[in-house]
């Protein structure tokens, strides 16, 4: 679902991409898969960045960063932290 959302976003089908990400997020939470949840949140944040919605992006990216830090996923946390810094706040 996350990859499908990325493809839809690249095709300019933002609403479909967002719906796929919401479905993926719900699934990741229901099966308690926090790493996937973090990756989905980060991807949703990136979608908001492309749509010039920085507050929504920041909200999703901060949630993803919290998950990555909690899991000890250093590479993902650093990548997300850099993206947040690009938004003007880490």
PDB file of C-alpha atoms in Angstrom:
ATOM      1  CA  UNK A   1       0.000   0.000   0.000  1.00  0.00           C
ATOM      2  CA  UNK A   2       2.864   2.390   0.760  1.00  0.00           C
ATOM      3  CA  UNK A   3       4.491   1.745  -2.613  1.00  0.00           C
ATOM      4  CA  UNK A   4       1.131   2.014  -4.345  1.00  0.00           C
ATOM      5  CA  UNK A   5       0.651   5.394  -2.656  1.00  0.00           C
ATOM      6  CA  UNK A   6       4.082   6.556  -3.859  1.00  0.00           C
ATOM      7  CA  UNK A   7       3.172   5.638  -7.420  1.00  0.00           C
ATOM      8  CA  UNK A   8      -0.190   7.394  -7.205  1.00  0.00           C
ATOM      9  CA  UNK A   9       1.479  10.483  -5.795  1.00  0.00           C
ATOM     10  CA  UNK A  10       3.974  10.538  -8.673  1.00  0.00           C
ATOM     11  CA  UNK A  11       1.043  10.280 -11.061  1.00  0.00           C
ATOM     12  CA  UNK A  12      -0.556  13.317  -9.436  1.00  0.00           C
ATOM     13  CA  UNK A  13      -3.356  11.280  -7.873  1.00  0.00           C
ATOM     14  CA  UNK A  14      -2.948  12.833  -4.438  1.00  0.00           C
ATOM     15  CA  UNK A  15      -6.305  11.851  -2.950  1.00  0.00           C
ATOM     16  CA  UNK A  16      -5.843   8.219  -3.944  1.00  0.00           C
ATOM     17  CA  UNK A  17      -2.308   8.285  -2.555  1.00  0.00           C
ATOM     18  CA  UNK A  18      -3.537   9.720   0.725  1.00  0.00           C
ATOM     19  CA  UNK A  19      -6.310   7.126   0.962  1.00  0.00           C
ATOM     20  CA  UNK A  20      -3.817   4.295   0.368  1.00  0.00           C
ATOM     21  CA  UNK A  21      -1.537   5.702   3.080  1.00  0.00           C
ATOM     22  CA  UNK A  22      -4.422   5.960   5.548  1.00  0.00           C
ATOM     23  CA  UNK A  23      -5.375   2.345   4.817  1.00  0.00           C
ATOM     24  CA  UNK A  24      -1.753   1.239   5.207  1.00  0.00           C
ATOM     25  CA  UNK A  25      -1.450   3.145   8.485  1.00  0.00           C
ATOM     26  CA  UNK A  26      -4.593   1.524   9.847  1.00  0.00           C
ATOM     27  CA  UNK A  27      -3.304  -1.915   8.870  1.00  0.00           C
ATOM     28  CA  UNK A  28       0.155  -1.334  10.381  1.00  0.00           C
ATOM     29  CA  UNK A  29      -1.436  -0.212  13.635  1.00  0.00           C
ATOM     30  CA  UNK A  30      -3.886  -3.116  13.730  1.00  0.00           C
ATOM     31  CA  UNK A  31      -1.106  -5.694  13.410  1.00  0.00           C
ATOM     32  CA  UNK A  32       1.187  -3.687  15.703  1.00  0.00           C
ATOM     33  CA  UNK A  33       4.003  -3.137  13.204  1.00  0.00           C
ATOM     34  CA  UNK A  34       5.549   0.147  14.391  1.00  0.00           C
ATOM     35  CA  UNK A  35       8.401   0.224  11.881  1.00  0.00           C
ATOM     36  CA  UNK A  36       5.941   0.067   8.986  1.00  0.00           C
ATOM     37  CA  UNK A  37       3.825   2.686  10.773  1.00  0.00           C
ATOM     38  CA  UNK A  38       6.828   5.003  10.916  1.00  0.00           C
ATOM     39  CA  UNK A  39       7.644   4.522   7.239  1.00  0.00           C
ATOM     40  CA  UNK A  40       4.029   5.156   6.269  1.00  0.00           C
ATOM     41  CA  UNK A  41       3.879   8.295   8.411  1.00  0.00           C
ATOM     42  CA  UNK A  42       7.103   9.539   6.814  1.00  0.00           C
ATOM     43  CA  UNK A  43       5.734   8.902   3.327  1.00  0.00           C
ATOM     44  CA  UNK A  44       2.522  10.720   4.221  1.00  0.00           C
ATOM     45  CA  UNK A  45       4.619  13.620   5.484  1.00  0.00           C
ATOM     46  CA  UNK A  46       6.485  13.697   2.187  1.00  0.00           C
ATOM     47  CA  UNK A  47       3.159  13.809   0.342  1.00  0.00           C
ATOM     48  CA  UNK A  48       2.178  16.841   2.420  1.00  0.00           C
ATOM     49  CA  UNK A  49       5.523  18.496   1.632  1.00  0.00           C
ATOM     50  CA  UNK A  50       4.910  18.056  -2.097  1.00  0.00           C
ATOM     51  CA  UNK A  51       1.447  19.572  -1.636  1.00  0.00           C
ATOM     52  CA  UNK A  52       2.962  22.531   0.287  1.00  0.00           C
ATOM     53  CA  UNK A  53       1.198  21.672   3.544  1.00  0.00           C
ATOM     54  CA  UNK A  54       4.077  22.093   6.017  1.00  0.00           C
ATOM     55  CA  UNK A  55       2.049  21.797   9.233  1.00  0.00           C
ATOM     56  CA  UNK A  56       0.478  18.503   8.182  1.00  0.00           C
ATOM     57  CA  UNK A  57       3.888  17.308   6.985  1.00  0.00           C
ATOM     58  CA  UNK A  58       5.530  18.256  10.283  1.00  0.00           C
ATOM     59  CA  UNK A  59       2.853  16.427  12.271  1.00  0.00           C
ATOM     60  CA  UNK A  60       3.340  13.185  10.330  1.00  0.00           C
ATOM     61  CA  UNK A  61       7.127  13.450  10.273  1.00  0.00           C
ATOM     62  CA  UNK A  62       7.371  14.111  14.026  1.00  0.00           C
ATOM     63  CA  UNK A  63       5.213  11.047  14.710  1.00  0.00           C
ATOM     64  CA  UNK A  64       7.448   8.976  12.426  1.00  0.00           C
ATOM     65  CA  UNK A  65      10.588  10.316  14.114  1.00  0.00           C
ATOM     66  CA  UNK A  66       9.245   9.379  17.556  1.00  0.00           C
ATOM     67  CA  UNK A  67       8.642   5.820  16.371  1.00  0.00           C
ATOM     68  CA  UNK A  68      12.080   5.500  14.753  1.00  0.00           C
ATOM     69  CA  UNK A  69      13.803   6.810  17.881  1.00  0.00           C
ATOM     70  CA  UNK A  70      11.826   4.431  20.095  1.00  0.00           C
ATOM     71  CA  UNK A  71      12.762   1.496  17.839  1.00  0.00           C
ATOM     72  CA  UNK A  72      16.413   2.497  17.561  1.00  0.00           C
ATOM     73  CA  UNK A  73      16.096   2.825  13.768  1.00  0.00           C
ATOM     74  CA  UNK A  74      18.947   5.316  13.498  1.00  0.00           C
ATOM     75  CA  UNK A  75      19.097   5.592   9.703  1.00  0.00           C
ATOM     76  CA  UNK A  76      15.363   6.245   9.422  1.00  0.00           C
ATOM     77  CA  UNK A  77      15.423   8.658  12.349  1.00  0.00           C
ATOM     78  CA  UNK A  78      18.283  10.648  10.834  1.00  0.00           C
ATOM     79  CA  UNK A  79      16.623  10.810   7.421  1.00  0.00           C
ATOM     80  CA  UNK A  80      13.373  11.992   9.005  1.00  0.00           C
ATOM     81  CA  UNK A  81      15.233  14.497  11.195  1.00  0.00           C
ATOM     82  CA  UNK A  82      16.928  15.981   8.079  1.00  0.00           C
ATOM     83  CA  UNK A  83      13.560  16.299   6.357  1.00  0.00           C
ATOM     84  CA  UNK A  84      12.149  18.092   9.400  1.00  0.00           C
ATOM     85  CA  UNK A  85      15.148  20.429   9.455  1.00  0.00           C
ATOM     86  CA  UNK A  86      14.389  21.236   5.831  1.00  0.00           C
ATOM     87  CA  UNK A  87      10.946  22.343   6.986  1.00  0.00           C
ATOM     88  CA  UNK A  88      12.595  24.708   9.423  1.00  0.00           C
ATOM     89  CA  UNK A  89      12.129  22.807  12.676  1.00  0.00           C
ATOM     90  CA  UNK A  90      13.570  19.572  14.026  1.00  0.00           C
TER      91      UNK A  90
END
